[in-house]
PDB file of C-alpha atoms in Angstrom:
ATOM      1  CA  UNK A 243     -32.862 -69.008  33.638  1.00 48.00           C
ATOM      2  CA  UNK A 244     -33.308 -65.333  34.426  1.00 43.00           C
ATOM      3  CA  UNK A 245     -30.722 -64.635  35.606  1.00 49.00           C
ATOM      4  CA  UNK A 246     -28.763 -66.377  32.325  1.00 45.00           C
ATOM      5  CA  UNK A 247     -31.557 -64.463  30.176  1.00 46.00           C
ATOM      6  CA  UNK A 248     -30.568 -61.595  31.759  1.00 47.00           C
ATOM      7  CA  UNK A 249     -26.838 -61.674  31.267  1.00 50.00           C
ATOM      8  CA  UNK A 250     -27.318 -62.295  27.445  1.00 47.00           C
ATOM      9  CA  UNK A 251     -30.080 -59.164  27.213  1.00 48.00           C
ATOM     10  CA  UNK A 252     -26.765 -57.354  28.891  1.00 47.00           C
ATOM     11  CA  UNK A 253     -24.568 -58.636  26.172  1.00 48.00           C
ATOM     12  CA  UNK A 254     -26.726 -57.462  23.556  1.00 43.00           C
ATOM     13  CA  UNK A 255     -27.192 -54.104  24.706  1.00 44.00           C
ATOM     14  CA  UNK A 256     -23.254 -53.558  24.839  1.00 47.00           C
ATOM     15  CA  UNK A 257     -22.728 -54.907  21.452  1.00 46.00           C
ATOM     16  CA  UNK A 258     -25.140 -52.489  20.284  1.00 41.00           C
ATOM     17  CA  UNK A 259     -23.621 -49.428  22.330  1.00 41.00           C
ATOM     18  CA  UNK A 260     -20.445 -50.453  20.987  1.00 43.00           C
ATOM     19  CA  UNK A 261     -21.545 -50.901  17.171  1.00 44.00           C
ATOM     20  CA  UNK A 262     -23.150 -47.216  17.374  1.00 43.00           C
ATOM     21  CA  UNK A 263     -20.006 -45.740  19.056  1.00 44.00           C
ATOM     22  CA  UNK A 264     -17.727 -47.699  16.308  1.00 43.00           C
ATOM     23  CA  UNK A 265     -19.708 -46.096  13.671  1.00 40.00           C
ATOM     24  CA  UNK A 266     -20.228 -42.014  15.345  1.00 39.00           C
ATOM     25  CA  UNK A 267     -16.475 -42.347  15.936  1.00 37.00           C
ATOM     26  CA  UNK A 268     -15.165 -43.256  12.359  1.00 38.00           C
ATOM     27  CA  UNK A 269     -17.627 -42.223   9.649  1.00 39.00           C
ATOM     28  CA  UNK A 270     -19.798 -39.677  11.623  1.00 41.00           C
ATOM     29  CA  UNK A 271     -16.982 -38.008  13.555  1.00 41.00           C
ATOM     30  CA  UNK A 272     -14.112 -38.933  10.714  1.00 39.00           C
ATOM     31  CA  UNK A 273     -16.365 -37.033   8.124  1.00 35.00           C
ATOM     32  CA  UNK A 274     -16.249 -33.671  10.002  1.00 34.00           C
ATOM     33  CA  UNK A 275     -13.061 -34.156  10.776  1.00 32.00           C
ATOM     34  CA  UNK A 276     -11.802 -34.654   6.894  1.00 30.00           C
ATOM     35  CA  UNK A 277     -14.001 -31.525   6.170  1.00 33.00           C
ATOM     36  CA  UNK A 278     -12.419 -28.942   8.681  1.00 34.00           C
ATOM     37  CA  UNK A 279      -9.180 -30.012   7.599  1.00 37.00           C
ATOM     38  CA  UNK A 280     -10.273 -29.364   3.475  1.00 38.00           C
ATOM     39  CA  UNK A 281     -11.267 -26.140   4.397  1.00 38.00           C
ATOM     40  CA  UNK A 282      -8.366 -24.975   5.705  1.00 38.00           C
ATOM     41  CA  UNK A 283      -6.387 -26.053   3.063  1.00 40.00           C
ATOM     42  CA  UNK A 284      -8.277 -25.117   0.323  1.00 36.00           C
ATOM     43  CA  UNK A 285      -8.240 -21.314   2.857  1.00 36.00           C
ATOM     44  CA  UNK A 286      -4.554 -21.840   2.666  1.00 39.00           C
ATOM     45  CA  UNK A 287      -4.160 -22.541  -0.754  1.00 38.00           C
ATOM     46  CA  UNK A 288      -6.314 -20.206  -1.704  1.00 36.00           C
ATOM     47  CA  UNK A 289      -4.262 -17.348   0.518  1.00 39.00           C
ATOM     48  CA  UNK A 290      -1.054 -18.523  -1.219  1.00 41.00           C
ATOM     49  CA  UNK A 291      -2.322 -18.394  -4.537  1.00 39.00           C
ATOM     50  CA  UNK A 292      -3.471 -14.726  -3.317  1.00 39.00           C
ATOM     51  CA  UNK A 293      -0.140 -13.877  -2.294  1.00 39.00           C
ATOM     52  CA  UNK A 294       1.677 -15.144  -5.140  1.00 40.00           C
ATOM     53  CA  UNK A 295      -0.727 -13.104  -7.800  1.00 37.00           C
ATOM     54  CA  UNK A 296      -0.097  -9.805  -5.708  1.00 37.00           C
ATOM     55  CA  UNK A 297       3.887 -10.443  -6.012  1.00 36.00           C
ATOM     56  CA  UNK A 298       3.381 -11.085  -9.411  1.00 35.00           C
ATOM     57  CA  UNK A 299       1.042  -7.660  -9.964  1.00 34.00           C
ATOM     58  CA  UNK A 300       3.882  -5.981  -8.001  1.00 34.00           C
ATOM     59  CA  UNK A 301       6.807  -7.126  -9.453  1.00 38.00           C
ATOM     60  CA  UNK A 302       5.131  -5.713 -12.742  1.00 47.00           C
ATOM     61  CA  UNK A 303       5.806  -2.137 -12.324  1.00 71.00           C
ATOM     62  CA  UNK A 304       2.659  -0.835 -13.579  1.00 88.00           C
ATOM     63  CA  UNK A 305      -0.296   0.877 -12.513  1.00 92.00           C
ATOM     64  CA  UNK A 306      -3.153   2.457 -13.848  1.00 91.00           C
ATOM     65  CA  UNK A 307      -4.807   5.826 -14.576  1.00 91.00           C
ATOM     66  CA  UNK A 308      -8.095   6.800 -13.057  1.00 90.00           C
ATOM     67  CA  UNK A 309     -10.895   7.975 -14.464  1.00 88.00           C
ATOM     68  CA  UNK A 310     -11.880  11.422 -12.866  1.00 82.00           C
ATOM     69  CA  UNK A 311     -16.281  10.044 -12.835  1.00 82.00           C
ATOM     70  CA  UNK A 312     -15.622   6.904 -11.247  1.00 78.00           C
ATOM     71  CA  UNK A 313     -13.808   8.326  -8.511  1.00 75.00           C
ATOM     72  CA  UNK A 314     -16.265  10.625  -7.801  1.00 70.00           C
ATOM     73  CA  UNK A 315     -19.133   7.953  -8.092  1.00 70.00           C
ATOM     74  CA  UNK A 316     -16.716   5.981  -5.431  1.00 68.00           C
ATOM     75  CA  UNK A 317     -16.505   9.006  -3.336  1.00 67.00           C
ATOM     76  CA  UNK A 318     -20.160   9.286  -3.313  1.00 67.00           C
ATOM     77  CA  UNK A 319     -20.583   5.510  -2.747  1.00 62.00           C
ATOM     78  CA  UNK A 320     -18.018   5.918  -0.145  1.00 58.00           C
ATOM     79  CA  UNK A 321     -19.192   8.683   2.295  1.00 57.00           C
ATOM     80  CA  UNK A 322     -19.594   7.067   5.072  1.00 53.00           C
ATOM     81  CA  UNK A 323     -16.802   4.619   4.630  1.00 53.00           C
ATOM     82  CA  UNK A 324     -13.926   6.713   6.482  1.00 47.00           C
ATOM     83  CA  UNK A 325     -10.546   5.833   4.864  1.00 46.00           C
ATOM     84  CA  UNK A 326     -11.780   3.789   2.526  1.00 46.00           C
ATOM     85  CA  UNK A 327      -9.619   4.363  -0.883  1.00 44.00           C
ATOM     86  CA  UNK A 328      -9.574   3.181  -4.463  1.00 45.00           C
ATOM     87  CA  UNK A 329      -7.710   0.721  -5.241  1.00 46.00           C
ATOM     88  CA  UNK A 330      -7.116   1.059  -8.728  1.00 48.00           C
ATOM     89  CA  UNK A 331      -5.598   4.685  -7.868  1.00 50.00           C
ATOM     90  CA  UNK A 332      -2.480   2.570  -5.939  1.00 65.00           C
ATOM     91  CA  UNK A 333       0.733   3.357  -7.758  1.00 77.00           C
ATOM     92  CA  UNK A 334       4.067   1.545  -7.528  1.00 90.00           C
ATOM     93  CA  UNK A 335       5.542   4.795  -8.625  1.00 94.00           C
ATOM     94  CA  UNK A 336       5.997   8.466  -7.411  1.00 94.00           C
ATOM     95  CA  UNK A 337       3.115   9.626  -9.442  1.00 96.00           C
ATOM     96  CA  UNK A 338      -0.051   9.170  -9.812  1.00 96.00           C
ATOM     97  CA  UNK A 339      -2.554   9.666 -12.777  1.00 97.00           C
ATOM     98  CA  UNK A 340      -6.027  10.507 -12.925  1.00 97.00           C
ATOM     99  CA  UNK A 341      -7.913  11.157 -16.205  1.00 97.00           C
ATOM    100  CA  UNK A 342     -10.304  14.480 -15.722  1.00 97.00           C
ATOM    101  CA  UNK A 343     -11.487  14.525 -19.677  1.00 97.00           C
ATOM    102  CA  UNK A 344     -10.376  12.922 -23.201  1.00 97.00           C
ATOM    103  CA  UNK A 345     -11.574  13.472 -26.421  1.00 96.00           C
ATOM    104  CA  UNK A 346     -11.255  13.588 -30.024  1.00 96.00           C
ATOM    105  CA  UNK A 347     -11.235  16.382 -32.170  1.00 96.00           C
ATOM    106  CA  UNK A 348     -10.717  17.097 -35.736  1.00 95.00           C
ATOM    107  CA  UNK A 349      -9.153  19.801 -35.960  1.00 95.00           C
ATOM    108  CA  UNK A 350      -7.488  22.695 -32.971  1.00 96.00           C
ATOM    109  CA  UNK A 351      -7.618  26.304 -34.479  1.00 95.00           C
ATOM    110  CA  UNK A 352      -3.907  27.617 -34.931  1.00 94.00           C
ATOM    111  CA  UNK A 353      -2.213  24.613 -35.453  1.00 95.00           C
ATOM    112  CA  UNK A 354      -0.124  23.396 -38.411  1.00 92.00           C
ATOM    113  CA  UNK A 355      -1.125  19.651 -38.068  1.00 90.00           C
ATOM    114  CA  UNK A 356      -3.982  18.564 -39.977  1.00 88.00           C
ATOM    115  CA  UNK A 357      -5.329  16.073 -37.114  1.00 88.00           C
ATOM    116  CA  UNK A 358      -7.092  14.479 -36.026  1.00 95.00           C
ATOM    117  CA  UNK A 359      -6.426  15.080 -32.199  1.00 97.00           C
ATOM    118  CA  UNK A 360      -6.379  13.106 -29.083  1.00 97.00           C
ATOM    119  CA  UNK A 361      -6.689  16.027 -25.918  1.00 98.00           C
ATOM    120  CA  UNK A 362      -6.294  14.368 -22.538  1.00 98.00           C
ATOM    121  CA  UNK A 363      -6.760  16.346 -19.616  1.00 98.00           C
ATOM    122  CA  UNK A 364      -4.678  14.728 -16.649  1.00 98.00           C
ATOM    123  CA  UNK A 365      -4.005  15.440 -12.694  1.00 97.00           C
ATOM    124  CA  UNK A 366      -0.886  14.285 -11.631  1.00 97.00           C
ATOM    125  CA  UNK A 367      -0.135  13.929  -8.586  1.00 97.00           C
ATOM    126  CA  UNK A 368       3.051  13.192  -6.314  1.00 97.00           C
ATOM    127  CA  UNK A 369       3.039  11.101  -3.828  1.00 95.00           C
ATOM    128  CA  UNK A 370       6.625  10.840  -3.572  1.00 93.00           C
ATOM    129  CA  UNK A 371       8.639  12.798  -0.722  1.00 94.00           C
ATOM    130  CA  UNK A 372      10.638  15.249  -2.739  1.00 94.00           C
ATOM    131  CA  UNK A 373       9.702  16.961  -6.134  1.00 95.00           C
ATOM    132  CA  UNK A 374       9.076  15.472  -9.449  1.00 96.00           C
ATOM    133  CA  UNK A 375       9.945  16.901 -12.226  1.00 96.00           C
ATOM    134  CA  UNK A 376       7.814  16.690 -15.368  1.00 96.00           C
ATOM    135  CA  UNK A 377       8.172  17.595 -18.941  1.00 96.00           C
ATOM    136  CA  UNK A 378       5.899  17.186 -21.998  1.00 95.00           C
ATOM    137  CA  UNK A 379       9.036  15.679 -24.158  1.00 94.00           C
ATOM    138  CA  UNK A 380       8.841  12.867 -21.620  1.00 96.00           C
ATOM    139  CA  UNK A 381       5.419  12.173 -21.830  1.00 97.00           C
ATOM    140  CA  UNK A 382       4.004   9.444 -24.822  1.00 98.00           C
ATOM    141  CA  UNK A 383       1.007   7.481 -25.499  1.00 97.00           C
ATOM    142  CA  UNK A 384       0.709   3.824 -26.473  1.00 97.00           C
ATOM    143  CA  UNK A 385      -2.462   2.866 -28.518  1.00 95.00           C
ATOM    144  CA  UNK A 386      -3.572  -0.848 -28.891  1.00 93.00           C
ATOM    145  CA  UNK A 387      -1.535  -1.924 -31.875  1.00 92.00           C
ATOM    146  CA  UNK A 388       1.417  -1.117 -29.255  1.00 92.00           C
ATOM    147  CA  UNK A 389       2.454   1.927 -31.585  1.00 95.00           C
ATOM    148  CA  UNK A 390       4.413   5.175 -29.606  1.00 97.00           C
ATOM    149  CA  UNK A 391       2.817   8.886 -30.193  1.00 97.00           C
ATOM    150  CA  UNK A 392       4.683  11.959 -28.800  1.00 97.00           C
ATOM    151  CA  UNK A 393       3.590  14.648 -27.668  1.00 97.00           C
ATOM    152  CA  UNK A 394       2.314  17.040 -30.366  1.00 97.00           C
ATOM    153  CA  UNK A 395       3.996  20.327 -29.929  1.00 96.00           C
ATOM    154  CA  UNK A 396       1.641  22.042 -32.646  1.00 96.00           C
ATOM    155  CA  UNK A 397      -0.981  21.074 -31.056  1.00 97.00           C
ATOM    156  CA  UNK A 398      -0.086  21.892 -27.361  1.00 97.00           C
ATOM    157  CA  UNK A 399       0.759  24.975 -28.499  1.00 97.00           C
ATOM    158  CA  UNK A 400      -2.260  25.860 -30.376  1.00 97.00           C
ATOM    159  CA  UNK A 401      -4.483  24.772 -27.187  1.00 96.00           C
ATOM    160  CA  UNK A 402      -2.122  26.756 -25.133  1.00 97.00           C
ATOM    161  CA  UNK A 403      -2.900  29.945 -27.473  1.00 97.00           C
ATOM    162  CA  UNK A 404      -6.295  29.346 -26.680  1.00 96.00           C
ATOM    163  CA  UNK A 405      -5.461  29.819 -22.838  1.00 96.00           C
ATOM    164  CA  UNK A 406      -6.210  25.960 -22.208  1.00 97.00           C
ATOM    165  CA  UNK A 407      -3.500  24.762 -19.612  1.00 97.00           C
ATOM    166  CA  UNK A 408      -1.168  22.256 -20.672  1.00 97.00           C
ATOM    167  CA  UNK A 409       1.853  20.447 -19.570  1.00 97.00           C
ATOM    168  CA  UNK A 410       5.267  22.411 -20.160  1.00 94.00           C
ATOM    169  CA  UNK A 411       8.389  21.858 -17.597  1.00 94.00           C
ATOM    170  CA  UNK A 412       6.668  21.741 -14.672  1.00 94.00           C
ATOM    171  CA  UNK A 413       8.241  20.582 -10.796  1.00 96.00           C
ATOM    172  CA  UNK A 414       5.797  18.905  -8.931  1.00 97.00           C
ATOM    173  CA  UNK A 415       6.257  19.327  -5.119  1.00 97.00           C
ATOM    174  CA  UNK A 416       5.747  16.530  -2.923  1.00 97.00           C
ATOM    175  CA  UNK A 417       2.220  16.350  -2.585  1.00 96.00           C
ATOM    176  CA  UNK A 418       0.862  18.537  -5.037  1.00 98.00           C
ATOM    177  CA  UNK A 419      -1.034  17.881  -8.320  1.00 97.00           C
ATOM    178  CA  UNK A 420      -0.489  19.442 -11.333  1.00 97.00           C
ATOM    179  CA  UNK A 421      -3.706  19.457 -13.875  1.00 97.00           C
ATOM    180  CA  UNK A 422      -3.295  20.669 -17.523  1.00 98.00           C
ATOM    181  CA  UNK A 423      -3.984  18.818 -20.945  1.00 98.00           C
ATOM    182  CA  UNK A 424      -1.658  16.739 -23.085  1.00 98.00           C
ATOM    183  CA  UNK A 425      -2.081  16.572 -27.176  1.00 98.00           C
ATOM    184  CA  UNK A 426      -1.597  13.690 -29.242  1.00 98.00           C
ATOM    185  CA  UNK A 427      -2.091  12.907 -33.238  1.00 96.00           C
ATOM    186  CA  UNK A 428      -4.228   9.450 -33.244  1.00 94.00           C
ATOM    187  CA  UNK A 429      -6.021   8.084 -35.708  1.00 93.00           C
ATOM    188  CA  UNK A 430      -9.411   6.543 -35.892  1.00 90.00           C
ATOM    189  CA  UNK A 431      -8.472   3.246 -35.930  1.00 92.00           C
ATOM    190  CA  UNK A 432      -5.947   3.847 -33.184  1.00 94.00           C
ATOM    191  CA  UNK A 433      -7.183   3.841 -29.847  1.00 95.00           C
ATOM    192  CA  UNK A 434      -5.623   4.968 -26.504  1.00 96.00           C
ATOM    193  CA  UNK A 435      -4.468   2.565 -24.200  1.00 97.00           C
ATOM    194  CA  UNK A 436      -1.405   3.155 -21.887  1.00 98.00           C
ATOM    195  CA  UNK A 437       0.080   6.552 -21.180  1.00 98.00           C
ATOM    196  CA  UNK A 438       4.022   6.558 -20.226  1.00 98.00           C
ATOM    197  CA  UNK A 439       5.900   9.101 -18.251  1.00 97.00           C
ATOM    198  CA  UNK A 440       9.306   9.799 -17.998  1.00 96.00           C
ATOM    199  CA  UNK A 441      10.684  12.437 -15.323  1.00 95.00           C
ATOM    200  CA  UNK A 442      13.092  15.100 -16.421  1.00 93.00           C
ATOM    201  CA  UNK A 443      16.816  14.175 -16.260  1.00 84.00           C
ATOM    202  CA  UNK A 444      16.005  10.304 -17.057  1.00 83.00           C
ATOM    203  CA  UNK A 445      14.912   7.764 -14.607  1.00 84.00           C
ATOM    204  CA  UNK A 446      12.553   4.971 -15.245  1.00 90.00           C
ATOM    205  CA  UNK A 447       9.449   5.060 -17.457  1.00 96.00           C
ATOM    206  CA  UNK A 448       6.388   4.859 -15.646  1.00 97.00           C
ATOM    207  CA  UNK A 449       3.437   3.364 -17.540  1.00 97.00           C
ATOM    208  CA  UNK A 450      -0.078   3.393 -17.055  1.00 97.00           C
ATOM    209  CA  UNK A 451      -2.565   1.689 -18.236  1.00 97.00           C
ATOM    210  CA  UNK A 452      -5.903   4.004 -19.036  1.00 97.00           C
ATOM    211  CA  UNK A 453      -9.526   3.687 -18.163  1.00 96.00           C
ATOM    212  CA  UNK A 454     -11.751   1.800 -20.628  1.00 95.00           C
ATOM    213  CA  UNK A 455     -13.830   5.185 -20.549  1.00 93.00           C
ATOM    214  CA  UNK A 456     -10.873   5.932 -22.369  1.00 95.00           C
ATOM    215  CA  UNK A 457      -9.272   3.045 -24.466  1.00 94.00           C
ATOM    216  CA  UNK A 458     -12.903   3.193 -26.387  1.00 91.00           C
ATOM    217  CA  UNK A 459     -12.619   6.888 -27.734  1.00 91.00           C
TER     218      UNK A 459
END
């Protein structure tokens, strides 16, 4: 009888061992399993949808302008960071803009126009290998309502009678900037919002898009 009692004590206790395997192996085990595997797809998806949106951002052609304060706040920020950059500085195109100072004014003394004025002072700078060549007749600003302004050459040259720099026919070598001002007529209602260059001699348009330190003047 003990021995028979014993035998059936050792039956139980490997039924038991192999319930609590059974159940570690497929729900315990299983479950981390299924996880792992949902991370790295949702890591994969996620890197794909990544990839995509950059193509797509490149494929757009545009860049945008920087605002002179918050590089300099990044700088600061950045210090001991070496080689970090800005990324909103990254141009698809051989130029690069950066806004130093806009504002509105009523009126400029010597000019013809009645106003009121849009004066954006701009660094531009080439990051292209061989020299770009700039003039102000290429040079335009969008404003919200999509609508084009040129250059105003009363304006530009009543600011440049004041002996405030501004863009004429300029060559920009490779890696050089070239800082002056730009003058546009705009509205009150019409605000800045992408600036569009053209080099001398053709080529394509390059457009970009302004600061919101600047789209709210």
């Amino acid at each position: 009888m003990k021995s028979f009692a014993g035998r059936c004590a050792a039956i139980v206790l490997a039924a038991v061992v192999f319930c609590i395997g059974g159940y570690w192996f497929f729900f315990a085990g299983g479950s981390a399993g299924f996880s792992t595997g949902g991370g790295q797809e949702a890591a994969r998806g996620a890197e794909s949808r990544g990839e995509e949106h950059g193509g797509k951002a490149a494929e757009g052609g545009e860049a945008a302008a920087v605002d002179a304060n918050e590089v300099k706040e990044a700088q600061e920020k950045a210090k001991d960071e070496a080689g970090k950059e800005k990324q909103e500085g990254k141009s698809p195109y051989p130029l690069q803009v950066m806004i130093v100072e806009a504002k509105r004014v009523e009126m400029i003394e010597g000019a013809k126009a009645k106003g009121p004025f849009l004066i954006v002072k701009a660094s531009i700078a080439n990051s292209d290998k061989t020299p770009v060549s700039v003039v102000p007749q290429g040079m335009a600003l969008m404003d919200s309502k999509e609508g084009r302004h040129s250059v105003s050459k009363d304006g530009m040259a009543a600011l440049a009678a004041q002996r405030t720099p501004v863009f004429s026919a300029v060559d920009i070598p490779a890696g050089a900037v070239a800082t002056a001002s730009l003058v546009f007529e705009l509205d009150e209602d019409e605000h800045p919002a992408v600036l569009t260059i053209q080099p001398a001699g053709g080529g394509d348009v390059m457009k970009f898009h302004l600061p919101d330190s600047v789209k709210g003047i």
